[in-house]
mmCIF file of C-alpha atoms in Angstrom:
data_model
loop_
_atom_site.group_PDB
_atom_site.id
_atom_site.type_symbol
_atom_site.label_atom_id
_atom_site.label_comp_id
_atom_site.label_asym_id
_atom_site.label_seq_id
_atom_site.Cartn_x
_atom_site.Cartn_y
_atom_site.Cartn_z
ATOM 1 C CA UNK V 155 -0.064 0.165 0.019
ATOM 2 C CA UNK V 156 0.956 3.367 -0.454
ATOM 3 C CA UNK V 157 2.336 5.577 2.082
ATOM 4 C CA UNK V 158 3.720 9.227 2.560
ATOM 5 C CA UNK V 159 5.731 9.819 5.684
ATOM 6 C CA UNK V 160 6.784 13.569 7.125
ATOM 7 C CA UNK V 161 8.880 12.600 10.470
ATOM 8 C CA UNK V 162 8.714 15.680 11.589
ATOM 9 C CA UNK V 163 5.649 17.773 12.578
ATOM 10 C CA UNK V 164 7.255 21.247 13.478
ATOM 11 C CA UNK V 165 10.426 22.954 11.774
ATOM 12 C CA UNK V 166 11.707 25.976 13.135
ATOM 13 C CA UNK V 167 14.437 28.044 11.906
ATOM 14 C CA UNK V 168 15.566 31.716 11.509
ATOM 15 C CA UNK V 169 14.986 33.877 8.468
ATOM 16 C CA UNK V 170 18.144 33.144 6.255
ATOM 17 C CA UNK V 171 18.859 29.828 6.851
ATOM 18 C CA UNK V 172 18.735 26.607 5.014
ATOM 19 C CA UNK V 173 15.512 24.536 5.551
ATOM 20 C CA UNK V 174 14.858 21.287 4.455
ATOM 21 C CA UNK V 175 11.335 19.339 4.988
ATOM 22 C CA UNK V 176 11.395 15.219 4.682
ATOM 23 C CA UNK V 177 9.606 13.116 3.178
ATOM 24 C CA UNK V 178 10.092 9.342 2.290
ATOM 25 C CA UNK V 179 7.338 7.438 0.823
ATOM 26 C CA UNK V 180 6.734 3.713 0.008
ATOM 27 C CA UNK V 181 4.925 2.738 -3.196
ATOM 28 C CA UNK V 182 5.431 -0.513 -5.038
ATOM 29 C CA UNK V 183 4.937 1.327 -8.951
ATOM 30 C CA UNK V 184 6.015 4.911 -10.486
ATOM 31 C CA UNK V 185 5.104 7.606 -8.052
ATOM 32 C CA UNK V 186 4.531 11.034 -8.833
ATOM 33 C CA UNK V 187 5.159 13.022 -6.638
ATOM 34 C CA UNK V 188 3.727 16.907 -5.119
ATOM 35 C CA UNK V 189 4.413 19.354 -2.236
ATOM 36 C CA UNK V 190 1.538 21.443 -1.524
ATOM 37 C CA UNK V 191 1.803 24.230 0.550
ATOM 38 C CA UNK V 192 -1.313 25.915 3.218
ATOM 39 C CA UNK V 193 -0.852 29.776 4.019
ATOM 40 C CA UNK V 194 -2.604 30.928 7.593
ATOM 41 C CA UNK V 195 -6.218 31.618 6.282
ATOM 42 C CA UNK V 196 -5.323 30.130 2.704
ATOM 43 C CA UNK V 197 -6.373 27.354 0.889
ATOM 44 C CA UNK V 198 -4.077 24.481 0.055
ATOM 45 C CA UNK V 199 -2.197 24.604 -2.761
ATOM 46 C CA UNK V 200 0.308 23.098 -5.043
ATOM 47 C CA UNK V 201 3.621 24.091 -4.680
ATOM 48 C CA UNK V 202 5.602 21.990 -6.606
ATOM 49 C CA UNK V 203 5.827 18.727 -8.616
ATOM 50 C CA UNK V 204 8.889 15.876 -9.332
ATOM 51 C CA UNK V 205 7.847 15.712 -12.567
ATOM 52 C CA UNK V 206 8.231 19.575 -13.304
ATOM 53 C CA UNK V 207 11.576 19.976 -11.703
ATOM 54 C CA UNK V 208 11.081 23.731 -11.471
ATOM 55 C CA UNK V 209 12.291 25.999 -8.219
ATOM 56 C CA UNK V 210 9.366 28.033 -6.947
ATOM 57 C CA UNK V 211 9.547 30.239 -4.987
ATOM 58 C CA UNK V 212 13.180 29.011 -3.922
ATOM 59 C CA UNK V 213 11.775 25.758 -3.297
ATOM 60 C CA UNK V 214 13.277 22.797 -4.768
ATOM 61 C CA UNK V 215 12.762 19.258 -4.483
ATOM 62 C CA UNK V 216 14.217 16.022 -6.188
ATOM 63 C CA UNK V 217 12.628 12.528 -5.759
ATOM 64 C CA UNK V 218 15.742 10.087 -4.901
ATOM 65 C CA UNK V 219 14.031 6.657 -5.513
ATOM 66 C CA UNK V 220 16.897 4.952 -3.960
ATOM 67 C CA UNK V 221 15.972 6.293 -0.966
ATOM 68 C CA UNK V 222 12.328 6.746 -1.703
ATOM 69 C CA UNK V 223 12.312 10.029 -0.458
ATOM 70 C CA UNK V 224 11.280 13.891 -2.309
ATOM 71 C CA UNK V 225 12.951 16.698 0.322
ATOM 72 C CA UNK V 226 11.620 20.382 0.047
ATOM 73 C CA UNK V 227 14.521 22.176 0.502
ATOM 74 C CA UNK V 228 15.449 26.141 0.337
ATOM 75 C CA UNK V 229 19.155 27.886 1.215
ATOM 76 C CA UNK V 230 17.830 30.772 2.841
ATOM 77 C CA UNK V 231 14.269 30.067 4.379
ATOM 78 C CA UNK V 232 11.993 33.854 4.659
ATOM 79 C CA UNK V 233 9.337 34.898 7.466
ATOM 80 C CA UNK V 234 6.475 34.598 4.213
ATOM 81 C CA UNK V 235 7.688 30.976 4.050
ATOM 82 C CA UNK V 236 5.843 30.219 7.515
ATOM 83 C CA UNK V 237 2.693 27.775 6.720
ATOM 84 C CA UNK V 238 1.637 23.953 6.954
ATOM 85 C CA UNK V 239 3.694 21.503 3.804
ATOM 86 C CA UNK V 240 2.208 18.435 2.697
ATOM 87 C CA UNK V 241 4.025 15.585 0.570
ATOM 88 C CA UNK V 242 2.028 13.721 -1.276
ATOM 89 C CA UNK V 243 2.029 10.839 -4.107
ATOM 90 C CA UNK V 244 -0.390 10.457 -6.521
ATOM 91 C CA UNK V 245 -0.628 7.153 -8.515
ATOM 92 C CA UNK V 246 -3.782 5.718 -10.358
ATOM 93 C CA UNK V 247 -2.910 8.023 -13.072
ATOM 94 C CA UNK V 248 -3.906 11.122 -10.951
ATOM 95 C CA UNK V 249 -6.858 10.044 -9.158
ATOM 96 C CA UNK V 250 -5.716 9.043 -5.917
ATOM 97 C CA UNK V 251 -3.673 11.780 -3.995
ATOM 98 C CA UNK V 252 -2.326 10.238 -0.506
ATOM 99 C CA UNK V 253 -0.681 13.287 2.130
ATOM 100 C CA UNK V 254 1.658 12.581 4.384
ATOM 101 C CA UNK V 255 0.907 14.078 7.829
ATOM 102 C CA UNK V 256 2.411 17.839 7.216
ATOM 103 C CA UNK V 257 4.992 19.734 8.894
ATOM 104 C CA UNK V 258 4.469 23.049 10.001
ATOM 105 C CA UNK V 259 7.133 25.655 8.792
ATOM 106 C CA UNK V 260 7.772 28.314 10.989
ATOM 107 C CA UNK V 261 10.454 30.714 10.234
ATOM 108 C CA UNK V 262 11.493 33.585 13.006
ATOM 109 C CA UNK V 263 13.188 36.908 12.432
ATOM 110 C CA UNK G 232 -12.531 31.490 -13.326
ATOM 111 C CA UNK G 233 -9.469 29.422 -11.444
ATOM 112 C CA UNK G 234 -11.385 28.668 -8.430
ATOM 113 C CA UNK G 235 -13.246 25.944 -6.421
ATOM 114 C CA UNK G 236 -15.891 27.171 -4.893
ATOM 115 C CA UNK G 237 -17.379 25.725 -1.887
ATOM 116 C CA UNK G 238 -20.623 26.384 -0.110
ATOM 117 C CA UNK G 239 -21.515 26.856 3.141
ATOM 118 C CA UNK G 240 -18.218 28.018 4.472
ATOM 119 C CA UNK G 241 -19.968 26.546 8.465
ATOM 120 C CA UNK G 242 -22.299 24.809 8.992
ATOM 121 C CA UNK G 243 -23.858 23.422 12.130
ATOM 122 C CA UNK G 244 -26.163 20.485 12.233
ATOM 123 C CA UNK G 245 -28.015 18.173 14.489
ATOM 124 C CA UNK G 246 -27.690 14.025 14.448
ATOM 125 C CA UNK G 247 -30.952 13.991 12.917
ATOM 126 C CA UNK G 248 -30.412 16.600 10.498
ATOM 127 C CA UNK G 249 -30.384 16.151 6.554
ATOM 128 C CA UNK G 250 -27.933 19.332 4.849
ATOM 129 C CA UNK G 251 -25.728 19.570 1.733
ATOM 130 C CA UNK G 252 -21.789 20.350 0.658
ATOM 131 C CA UNK G 253 -21.812 22.198 -2.628
ATOM 132 C CA UNK G 254 -18.691 22.607 -4.632
ATOM 133 C CA UNK G 255 -18.326 24.306 -7.741
ATOM 134 C CA UNK G 256 -15.428 24.765 -10.690
ATOM 135 C CA UNK G 257 -15.857 26.390 -13.882
ATOM 136 C CA UNK G 258 -12.107 25.343 -15.373
ATOM 137 C CA UNK G 259 -13.439 22.285 -17.668
ATOM 138 C CA UNK G 260 -12.168 19.786 -14.802
ATOM 139 C CA UNK G 261 -13.505 16.745 -14.950
ATOM 140 C CA UNK G 262 -12.647 14.588 -12.162
ATOM 141 C CA UNK G 263 -13.344 16.063 -8.705
ATOM 142 C CA UNK G 264 -13.035 15.175 -5.161
ATOM 143 C CA UNK G 265 -14.037 14.963 -1.447
ATOM 144 C CA UNK G 266 -11.760 14.815 1.226
ATOM 145 C CA UNK G 267 -12.059 15.220 5.235
ATOM 146 C CA UNK G 268 -9.436 17.227 7.097
ATOM 147 C CA UNK G 269 -10.048 16.655 11.608
ATOM 148 C CA UNK G 270 -7.924 18.971 13.034
ATOM 149 C CA UNK G 271 -4.035 18.951 12.826
ATOM 150 C CA UNK G 272 -4.225 16.232 10.030
ATOM 151 C CA UNK G 273 -3.778 15.708 6.749
ATOM 152 C CA UNK G 274 -6.580 16.059 4.310
ATOM 153 C CA UNK G 275 -8.147 12.036 3.741
ATOM 154 C CA UNK G 276 -9.487 11.142 0.523
ATOM 155 C CA UNK G 277 -13.034 9.986 0.917
ATOM 156 C CA UNK G 278 -14.710 9.728 -2.569
ATOM 157 C CA UNK G 279 -13.601 10.620 -6.246
ATOM 158 C CA UNK G 280 -14.847 11.116 -9.440
ATOM 159 C CA UNK G 281 -13.565 10.845 -12.680
ATOM 160 C CA UNK G 282 -16.135 12.197 -15.653
ATOM 161 C CA UNK G 283 -19.507 12.523 -13.615
ATOM 162 C CA UNK G 284 -18.840 8.966 -12.259
ATOM 163 C CA UNK G 285 -17.942 7.569 -8.817
ATOM 164 C CA UNK G 286 -14.370 6.097 -9.393
ATOM 165 C CA UNK G 287 -13.201 6.269 -5.796
ATOM 166 C CA UNK G 288 -15.015 5.777 -2.378
ATOM 167 C CA UNK G 289 -12.696 5.150 0.292
ATOM 168 C CA UNK G 290 -15.004 2.974 2.372
ATOM 169 C CA UNK G 291 -16.779 5.921 3.765
ATOM 170 C CA UNK G 292 -20.081 5.462 5.546
ATOM 171 C CA UNK G 293 -23.677 5.388 4.388
ATOM 172 C CA UNK G 294 -24.620 8.581 5.835
ATOM 173 C CA UNK G 295 -22.458 10.389 3.552
ATOM 174 C CA UNK G 296 -23.565 10.449 0.006
ATOM 175 C CA UNK G 297 -22.007 12.183 -3.286
ATOM 176 C CA UNK G 298 -23.598 13.237 -6.147
ATOM 177 C CA UNK G 299 -22.401 14.989 -9.440
ATOM 178 C CA UNK G 300 -25.144 16.401 -10.954
ATOM 179 C CA UNK G 301 -22.834 17.391 -14.073
ATOM 180 C CA UNK G 302 -19.336 18.366 -14.633
ATOM 181 C CA UNK G 303 -19.208 21.606 -12.524
ATOM 182 C CA UNK G 304 -20.881 20.121 -9.722
ATOM 183 C CA UNK G 305 -20.054 18.177 -6.657
ATOM 184 C CA UNK G 306 -22.445 18.171 -3.341
ATOM 185 C CA UNK G 307 -22.028 15.467 -0.559
ATOM 186 C CA UNK G 308 -25.557 14.685 1.171
ATOM 187 C CA UNK G 309 -25.506 14.169 5.257
ATOM 188 C CA UNK G 310 -27.278 12.845 6.803
ATOM 189 C CA UNK G 311 -27.297 11.225 10.722
ATOM 190 C CA UNK G 312 -23.916 12.310 11.189
ATOM 191 C CA UNK G 313 -21.989 11.632 14.194
ATOM 192 C CA UNK G 314 -20.322 14.348 16.616
ATOM 193 C CA UNK G 315 -17.275 12.424 15.275
ATOM 194 C CA UNK G 316 -18.118 13.361 11.794
ATOM 195 C CA UNK G 317 -17.092 16.812 12.702
ATOM 196 C CA UNK G 318 -14.082 18.524 10.125
ATOM 197 C CA UNK G 319 -13.465 20.855 7.667
ATOM 198 C CA UNK G 320 -14.795 18.718 4.162
ATOM 199 C CA UNK G 321 -12.745 19.966 1.627
ATOM 200 C CA UNK G 322 -13.519 19.845 -2.169
ATOM 201 C CA UNK G 323 -11.104 19.136 -5.116
ATOM 202 C CA UNK G 324 -10.719 19.231 -8.915
ATOM 203 C CA UNK G 325 -8.641 18.097 -11.238
ATOM 204 C CA UNK G 326 -7.877 17.929 -14.967
ATOM 205 C CA UNK G 327 -8.813 14.348 -15.386
ATOM 206 C CA UNK G 328 -6.808 11.466 -16.082
ATOM 207 C CA UNK G 329 -7.889 11.473 -19.538
ATOM 208 C CA UNK G 330 -6.557 14.664 -20.189
ATOM 209 C CA UNK G 331 -4.338 15.848 -23.064
ATOM 210 C CA UNK G 332 -2.051 17.686 -20.432
ATOM 211 C CA UNK G 333 -3.125 16.417 -17.080
ATOM 212 C CA UNK G 334 -0.588 17.367 -14.561
ATOM 213 C CA UNK G 335 -2.105 15.912 -11.724
ATOM 214 C CA UNK G 336 -2.487 18.720 -9.698
ATOM 215 C CA UNK G 337 -5.592 19.469 -7.525
ATOM 216 C CA UNK G 338 -6.823 22.494 -7.268
ATOM 217 C CA UNK G 339 -8.576 22.947 -3.859
ATOM 218 C CA UNK G 340 -11.921 24.436 -2.425
ATOM 219 C CA UNK G 341 -11.578 26.494 1.411
ATOM 220 C CA UNK G 342 -13.954 24.277 2.857
ATOM 221 C CA UNK G 343 -17.276 23.726 4.604
ATOM 222 C CA UNK G 344 -15.997 23.556 8.221
ATOM 223 C CA UNK G 345 -18.895 21.494 9.688
ATOM 224 C CA UNK G 346 -20.263 20.458 12.947
ATOM 225 C CA UNK G 347 -22.122 17.731 14.435
ATOM 226 C CA UNK G 348 -24.552 18.597 17.891
#
């Protein structure tokens, strides 16, 4: 069965520090992985997809199939990055999206 | 219009009431979803409609009854709910598995916060 694990419920860093939000998955097929973000009082929205291999708001994530990981990284955290971050795995041609438990990122001034 | 709209934003109901949550999108998406989110927990999938047909039911109790009247609308009918059903109910949509450029991205509504007394 598919499973997404985010080991940290809370990650607190100072502004300008590097940040890494960890995500590990288990899935027997070829996964599609996503990071979704929920800012305070806003709806859940896509941050980035592993297929597009792009950088959004300075964040990047690389799919490591050997380690079954999809960690989210940013070299210099900003206060506006404070939010709830969910790693998610998609299968069945995108019709099923399973979320990890989420990590709350707090960036302190 | 690039939003998923959910109504009502808040709903309080008794255990004997019948109510409905509504969701609408005008992005031409052909897949629509209901998720349930409890406080400090991730969203949990309840139902998936693909091309107006129910394709996935994640063993949801029958007191929750989804309906997809057309490709733009998704309802969730509620009857004889329990207090533990109190949660934020999220609707989402995506392009659909047969779309030529299906990115797999889900677009979420703001949710309907349900309280069952």
